[in-house]
């Protein structure tokens, strides 16, 4: 992966042990994970009000720094920041100018000269957000909105938030994650978050080329047959098949993948009755998941989107609330 | 520690002050977490109000957010009635600086535009820092800034005066 070490040098925490940046679920203490989820519960109701805003981050400026396209993630972070009354600057940096670490830090230094308070960063290279957090230290907060195939912590947080809220205590769930585990930063973060919260059984399902046996080292059961992986699952999580990342030799065809692994109503019927269906989006209908399941009664995919907003509001307000500036 | 306050009697006093001035079918009541919700529950019951009790956590509206950050346990605010044009009793346990009430007023107005809000507190410390005063209070207590008065609960409710912990 990235060779990044956590623990003593965990750059997510300041010297007083306060969560200062959100970079990955790995290295996140359970107490902080729970505080984010609990705070998000409180933010959920704000979307139902006449005025969907709180003054919490009034006067703060946050920068959406995206070196990679992601309309959905960028727009939910933007909306989350705006609902907290922060000012938001959207910067879509070109991927080519970002391949050297220096250019990322130069960009950030320029923005820091304008007294911004935090960065929400997406970058194609693993470790970019960590680099930024080490560079900035206490001067500004950093939220990792996806770095290569490494981490995407707010996605995992909204996933476990959705499971906890709609399926019940994580300690009682059997979760089956299906699809392209190999290229998925969503899956790794989700597995870590589920493990921290005490999920007793996590299964991963897909062809050997996309679900290598090494995944067993994360404490999950590795399956290559839906008839083994799905029975008893209370949560089925379909991952987006990364067409753009897929090397052609890993799969004969998308149709073939759907025939063997796609989440169809027949396959979903193998899982526990009323099992919840999650997907991080964007969906490839008819590839990793069938349209009838996406739009079916067990799908909570749109609830995930709604929850994503509340979770991101929680993350931003908790990080921004840690006073790093000298008073 | 100090247990010379009869909280039950104070609640009765408040309820009697309020009774002639509320319409049990139309008046809404909102308690501010945590102590204010306890007081509001007791008053809501005594006055026989019909609308369900509202609960407000003002953490996201505090004026000291940039100094102390988010409260570690934020509860969800819940106003289970339409605030628009409503007559509201806003309830807290202790009125001290008025900053909590300021935040609560701001939050309520994000739900809608009430017709009237009256402030009800169990204890008025008579040392406000903002032009915010209680319409009803059961006890007026002048304490210096080295002491705090705290409502503990929920069962039983106990009002206690203690020396302020250093550093807070």
XYZ file of C-alpha atoms in Angstrom:
495
model
C 0.000 0.000 0.000
C 1.592 3.279 1.025
C 4.170 2.553 3.672
C 2.526 5.103 5.937
C 2.868 4.358 9.613
C 0.248 5.093 12.204
C 0.382 5.025 15.954
C 2.961 7.308 17.519
C 3.341 9.375 14.414
C -0.366 9.363 13.651
C -0.814 12.773 12.093
C -4.573 12.750 12.681
C -4.045 13.693 16.326
C -2.333 16.707 17.831
C 0.070 16.533 20.775
C -2.831 16.724 23.227
C -4.399 13.712 21.547
C -7.205 15.688 19.958
C -8.491 14.708 16.538
C -7.202 17.445 14.257
C -7.427 15.886 10.785
C -9.473 13.040 9.356
C -7.192 11.070 7.075
C -8.122 7.421 7.386
C -10.187 5.106 9.523
C -7.002 3.231 10.360
C -5.593 4.823 13.463
C -8.896 6.456 14.415
C -9.807 5.796 18.056
C -13.153 4.172 18.721
C -14.199 7.060 20.966
C -13.677 9.555 18.124
C -15.458 7.354 15.627
C -18.444 7.124 17.978
C -18.427 10.857 18.623
C -18.600 11.548 14.886
C -21.514 9.127 14.475
C -23.383 10.521 17.501
C -22.872 14.114 16.399
C -24.107 13.216 12.919
C -27.385 12.020 14.469
C -27.911 15.575 15.703
C -27.162 17.097 12.318
C -29.596 14.785 10.540
C -32.629 16.764 11.708
C -31.317 20.078 10.426
C -32.108 19.147 6.831
C -35.801 18.983 7.785
C -35.996 22.559 9.052
C -37.211 25.710 7.371
C -33.644 27.068 7.582
C -31.218 24.247 6.901
C -28.211 25.941 8.440
C -26.462 26.323 11.756
C -24.042 29.173 12.541
C -21.378 26.747 13.819
C -18.603 27.561 11.317
C -19.574 31.137 10.559
C -16.512 33.092 9.511
C -14.466 30.008 8.667
C -13.216 29.322 5.165
C -12.860 25.775 3.893
C -11.275 24.771 0.612
C -12.468 21.873 -1.493
C -9.177 20.925 -3.135
C -9.921 18.296 -5.760
C -7.146 16.896 -7.918
C -9.563 14.293 -9.223
C -13.132 14.610 -10.393
C -15.872 13.644 -8.013
C -19.031 15.653 -8.319
C -20.870 13.772 -5.617
C -18.218 13.883 -2.902
C -17.293 17.477 -3.680
C -20.889 18.658 -3.654
C -21.794 16.926 -0.374
C -18.730 18.401 1.327
C -19.611 21.779 -0.122
C -23.193 21.527 1.070
C -22.097 20.253 4.495
C -19.735 23.211 4.918
C -22.353 25.681 3.729
C -24.993 24.287 6.074
C -22.496 24.964 8.874
C -22.273 28.561 7.583
C -18.644 28.223 6.448
C -17.459 29.893 3.271
C -16.332 27.383 0.680
C -13.777 27.727 -2.041
C -13.842 25.041 -4.746
C -10.547 24.382 -6.462
C -10.333 21.775 -9.184
C -6.626 21.318 -9.678
C -5.481 19.519 -12.764
C -4.159 16.060 -12.246
C -1.034 16.639 -14.303
C 0.236 19.496 -12.155
C -0.328 17.412 -9.041
C 1.924 14.461 -9.714
C 4.737 16.055 -7.710
C 4.201 16.526 -3.994
C 5.727 19.987 -4.157
C 3.001 21.372 -6.346
C 0.340 20.238 -3.898
C 2.099 21.979 -1.017
C 2.697 25.093 -3.121
C -0.993 25.299 -3.878
C -1.800 24.905 -0.223
C 0.765 27.481 0.911
C -0.776 30.008 -1.432
C -4.208 29.345 0.015
C -2.864 29.493 3.568
C -1.544 32.982 2.802
C -5.215 33.887 2.447
C -5.961 32.591 5.952
C -8.156 29.643 5.108
C -9.106 27.293 7.945
C -9.169 23.893 6.341
C -8.847 21.653 3.321
C -11.005 18.868 1.999
C -8.668 17.113 -0.358
C -9.056 14.477 -3.029
C -5.945 13.347 -4.818
C -5.089 10.394 -7.056
C -1.989 9.542 -5.013
C -2.186 7.560 -1.793
C -0.835 9.560 1.117
C -1.525 13.011 -0.343
C -3.823 14.006 2.524
C -1.260 12.742 5.071
C 1.425 14.820 3.390
C -0.835 17.834 3.630
C -1.712 17.212 7.283
C 1.971 16.874 8.232
C 2.737 20.058 6.349
C -0.055 22.044 7.986
C 0.014 20.577 11.486
C -2.170 22.725 13.712
C -2.545 25.555 11.232
C -5.530 24.136 9.355
C -7.682 21.034 9.329
C -7.440 18.396 6.609
C -10.145 15.953 5.600
C -9.192 13.179 3.228
C -11.900 12.926 0.585
C -10.104 10.095 -1.172
C -6.450 9.463 -1.962
C -5.787 6.951 -4.707
C -6.741 3.465 -3.622
C -5.793 4.183 -0.041
C -8.554 5.789 2.033
C -11.886 7.580 1.917
C -12.857 7.847 5.575
C -16.103 9.843 5.359
C -17.576 7.236 2.999
C -16.895 4.513 5.576
C -18.328 6.708 8.330
C -21.566 7.304 6.458
C -21.759 3.591 5.671
C -21.476 2.501 9.298
C -23.786 5.362 10.288
C -26.383 3.982 7.853
C -25.912 0.413 9.093
C -26.171 1.476 12.746
C -29.223 3.643 12.122
C -31.206 1.373 9.810
C -30.007 -2.176 10.522
C -29.244 -1.852 14.240
C -26.157 -2.314 16.403
C -23.053 -3.085 14.339
C -22.157 -5.796 16.853
C -25.133 -7.810 15.590
C -24.610 -7.543 11.833
C -23.257 -9.940 9.266
C -21.922 -7.777 6.457
C -21.150 -9.041 2.959
C -19.150 -6.720 0.684
C -19.210 -7.700 -2.961
C -17.416 -6.514 -6.053
C -14.023 -5.061 -6.854
C -12.355 -5.172 -3.449
C -8.876 -4.885 -4.910
C -9.261 -1.370 -6.294
C -11.649 -0.091 -3.652
C -10.620 2.447 -1.029
C -14.232 2.326 0.145
C -13.989 -1.353 1.079
C -10.798 -1.066 3.123
C -12.113 1.868 5.140
C -15.460 0.150 5.661
C -13.791 -3.047 6.879
C -11.720 -1.027 9.368
C -14.718 0.928 10.633
C -16.834 -2.204 11.010
C -14.003 -3.910 12.878
C -13.558 -0.968 15.260
C -17.291 -1.077 16.031
C -17.170 -4.802 16.749
C -18.880 -6.274 13.686
C -18.666 -10.029 14.332
C -18.653 -11.211 10.729
C -17.452 -9.488 7.580
C -17.431 -11.383 4.299
C -15.989 -10.262 0.998
C -17.193 -11.671 -2.303
C -15.890 -11.482 -5.855
C -13.726 -13.201 -8.439
C -10.238 -14.215 -7.341
C -8.751 -11.497 -9.546
C -10.608 -8.773 -7.631
C -10.803 -10.377 -4.194
C -7.336 -11.751 -3.524
C -6.851 -14.142 -0.609
C -4.680 -11.565 1.212
C -7.885 -9.869 2.302
C -8.181 -12.573 4.936
C -5.419 -10.735 6.815
C -7.916 -7.924 7.488
C -9.970 -10.378 9.510
C -12.630 -11.009 6.885
C -13.936 -14.186 5.254
C -12.994 -14.381 1.584
C -15.627 -15.872 -0.729
C -15.818 -16.469 -4.461
C -19.327 -17.916 -4.615
C -22.450 -15.892 -3.758
C -24.164 -19.050 -2.477
C -21.541 -19.261 0.266
C -21.215 -15.533 0.956
C -24.794 -14.313 1.112
C -26.783 -16.656 3.386
C -27.391 -14.982 6.741
C -26.004 -11.598 5.688
C -27.991 -8.728 7.245
C -26.188 -6.079 5.195
C -25.096 -6.480 1.576
C -22.727 -3.827 0.306
C -22.189 -3.714 -3.448
C -19.058 -1.862 -4.554
C -18.863 0.085 -7.765
C -17.004 -1.882 -10.399
C -14.332 0.632 -11.292
C -14.620 0.480 -15.055
C -12.088 3.276 -15.415
C -9.573 1.513 -13.174
C -10.201 -1.969 -14.433
C -7.320 -3.620 -16.213
C -8.877 -5.625 -18.965
C -7.271 -8.917 -18.004
C -8.899 -9.018 -14.567
C -12.381 -9.707 -15.906
C -13.626 -11.384 -19.071
C -16.545 -8.923 -19.327
C -18.946 -6.841 -17.288
C -21.805 -9.129 -18.350
C -19.883 -12.111 -17.070
C -19.309 -10.341 -13.758
C -23.001 -9.574 -13.443
C -23.967 -13.166 -14.223
C -21.619 -14.580 -11.602
C -21.634 -11.943 -8.854
C -24.092 -9.128 -9.578
C -26.627 -8.450 -6.834
C -29.895 -9.572 -8.408
C -33.219 -10.048 -6.576
C -32.591 -13.823 -6.685
C -29.181 -13.483 -5.022
C -30.460 -10.953 -2.492
C -33.093 -13.521 -1.510
C -30.217 -15.725 -0.261
C -29.354 -13.103 2.388
C -31.215 -12.676 5.670
C -34.837 -11.533 5.268
C -34.997 -7.748 4.946
C -31.221 -7.451 4.560
C -30.193 -3.877 3.760
C -28.538 -3.079 0.441
C -25.869 -0.368 0.369
C -23.788 1.055 -2.460
C -21.338 3.988 -2.375
C -22.361 5.270 -5.827
C -22.197 6.015 -8.605
C -24.071 2.853 -9.527
C -23.387 0.726 -12.579
C -26.898 -0.650 -13.012
C -26.783 -4.146 -14.405
C -23.132 -4.695 -13.454
C -22.457 -5.025 -9.712
C -26.129 -4.560 -8.876
C -29.416 -5.037 -10.731
C -31.841 -2.165 -11.253
C -34.617 -4.018 -9.441
C -32.433 -4.186 -6.308
C -31.281 -0.552 -6.550
C -34.894 0.622 -6.654
C -36.234 -2.135 -4.405
C -37.526 -1.913 -0.838
C -34.300 -3.175 0.741
C -32.135 -0.517 -0.869
C -30.956 2.287 1.434
C -28.675 3.851 -1.169
C -30.365 7.253 -1.084
C -30.426 7.217 2.712
C -26.628 6.839 2.498
C -26.495 10.081 0.528
C -28.631 11.894 3.098
C -26.524 10.462 5.922
C -23.334 11.470 4.109
C -24.276 15.092 4.493
C -24.894 14.795 8.242
C -21.677 12.804 8.766
C -19.615 15.388 6.890
C -21.188 18.190 8.918
C -20.206 16.282 12.050
C -16.623 15.748 10.873
C -16.107 19.365 9.841
C -17.609 20.811 13.022
C -15.649 18.457 15.300
C -12.330 19.140 13.549
C -12.916 22.889 13.311
C -13.837 23.004 16.974
C -10.366 21.954 18.088
C -8.612 25.212 18.761
C -5.293 25.038 16.992
C -4.820 28.743 16.630
C -2.909 30.523 19.343
C -5.273 32.655 21.376
C -22.993 20.316 48.246
C -26.148 21.991 49.296
C -29.551 20.394 49.430
C -31.552 23.093 51.152
C -33.469 23.826 47.951
C -36.830 22.127 47.624
C -36.908 21.708 43.851
C -40.414 20.327 43.907
C -41.726 23.420 45.682
C -39.847 25.659 43.228
C -41.448 23.832 40.316
C -44.871 24.269 41.901
C -44.232 27.986 42.326
C -43.300 28.290 38.660
C -46.311 26.288 37.538
C -48.652 28.512 39.554
C -47.116 31.648 38.044
C -47.593 30.245 34.565
C -51.004 28.627 34.893
C -53.183 31.728 34.335
C -51.052 32.774 31.378
C -50.953 29.626 29.262
C -53.494 28.010 27.007
C -52.896 24.283 27.527
C -54.253 23.527 24.051
C -52.079 26.023 22.170
C -49.003 26.980 24.203
C -45.827 25.127 23.280
C -42.925 24.447 25.624
C -39.248 23.975 24.765
C -36.576 22.820 27.215
C -32.855 23.441 26.717
C -30.625 20.404 27.287
C -29.920 19.065 29.841
C -31.311 20.712 32.963
C -33.826 22.819 31.080
C -35.409 19.709 29.613
C -35.848 18.250 33.105
C -37.517 21.432 34.364
C -39.660 21.634 31.225
C -40.839 18.036 31.615
C -42.000 18.781 35.149
C -43.772 22.005 34.129
C -45.258 20.462 30.990
C -46.829 17.794 33.144
C -48.036 20.188 35.845
C -49.643 22.527 33.311
C -51.202 19.733 31.277
C -49.936 21.084 27.966
C -51.239 19.232 24.929
C -48.469 19.864 22.404
C -45.523 17.480 22.871
C -42.484 18.977 24.612
C -39.731 20.380 22.419
C -36.062 19.783 23.226
C -33.188 21.982 22.131
C -29.459 21.283 22.097
C -27.804 24.609 21.360
C -24.270 23.220 20.835
C -24.191 24.188 17.160
C -25.245 27.758 18.052
C -22.881 28.545 20.916
C -20.840 31.745 20.807
C -17.791 30.068 22.316
C -17.467 27.345 19.649
C -14.174 28.731 18.366
C -12.753 28.719 21.903
C -13.921 25.381 23.244
C -15.223 23.473 20.223
C -18.164 21.172 20.144
C -19.666 19.777 23.307
C -18.638 16.118 23.569
C -22.244 14.930 23.732
C -24.482 16.762 21.337
C -28.119 15.719 21.474
C -30.525 16.121 18.601
C -32.815 19.124 18.810
C -36.431 18.136 18.346
C -39.330 20.542 18.038
C -42.331 18.276 17.376
C -44.741 21.100 16.527
C -44.945 23.906 13.997
C -43.055 26.894 15.411
C -44.700 29.328 12.997
C -46.898 31.855 14.835
C -46.691 29.785 18.029
C -46.768 31.026 21.625
C -43.695 29.405 23.195
C -42.403 29.007 26.728
C -38.631 28.542 26.607
C -37.362 26.740 29.707
C -33.888 26.485 31.214
C -32.652 25.485 34.640
C -30.382 28.452 35.392
C -30.201 31.897 33.763
C -26.687 33.241 34.213
C -25.062 35.192 31.400
C -27.921 34.888 28.912
C -25.663 33.400 26.242
C -27.400 30.029 26.187
C -30.762 31.731 25.745
C -29.357 33.878 22.941
C -28.238 30.713 21.159
C -31.594 29.025 21.798
C -33.522 31.970 20.356
C -31.391 31.850 17.223
C -31.995 28.140 16.862
C -35.761 28.427 17.350
C -35.969 31.037 14.621
C -34.330 28.578 12.223
C -37.445 26.445 12.614
C -39.878 29.277 11.945
C -41.202 32.578 13.250
C -42.973 32.238 16.579
C -45.558 34.771 17.710
C -44.086 35.098 21.183
C -41.388 33.498 23.317
C -41.334 33.846 27.093
C -38.380 32.721 29.172
C -38.964 30.495 32.181
C -36.092 29.537 34.500
C -35.858 27.725 37.776
C -33.036 29.949 39.031
C -32.125 33.486 37.957
C -28.552 34.341 38.961
C -29.236 38.049 38.361
C -25.942 38.690 36.612
C -26.683 38.668 32.923
C -24.192 39.770 30.274
C -26.752 40.275 27.532
C -30.065 42.142 27.523
C -31.960 38.913 28.129
C -34.180 38.576 31.199
C -36.399 35.846 32.572
C -40.156 36.383 32.360
C -40.642 33.845 35.134
C -38.255 32.486 37.731
C -38.818 30.512 40.910
C -35.643 31.606 42.671
C -33.403 34.661 42.401
C -29.938 33.973 43.666
C -26.928 36.292 43.688
C -23.712 34.275 43.589
C -20.196 35.434 42.857
C -18.453 34.053 39.796
C -16.464 31.567 41.869
C -19.589 29.568 42.575
C -21.901 27.706 40.316
C -25.387 26.410 40.832
C -26.221 23.217 39.073
C -29.351 21.173 38.649
C -28.621 17.465 38.938
C -31.096 14.841 37.841
C -33.195 13.610 36.325
C -34.505 11.656 39.296
C -34.612 13.185 41.820
C -33.883 16.758 40.771
C -31.353 18.364 43.114
C -30.175 21.944 43.033
C -26.612 22.303 44.277
C -24.274 25.229 44.820
C -20.585 24.492 44.606
C -17.260 26.215 44.191
C -16.256 26.436 40.576
C -13.660 23.911 39.462
C -10.462 25.695 38.565
C -9.773 26.044 34.890
C -13.400 25.981 33.810
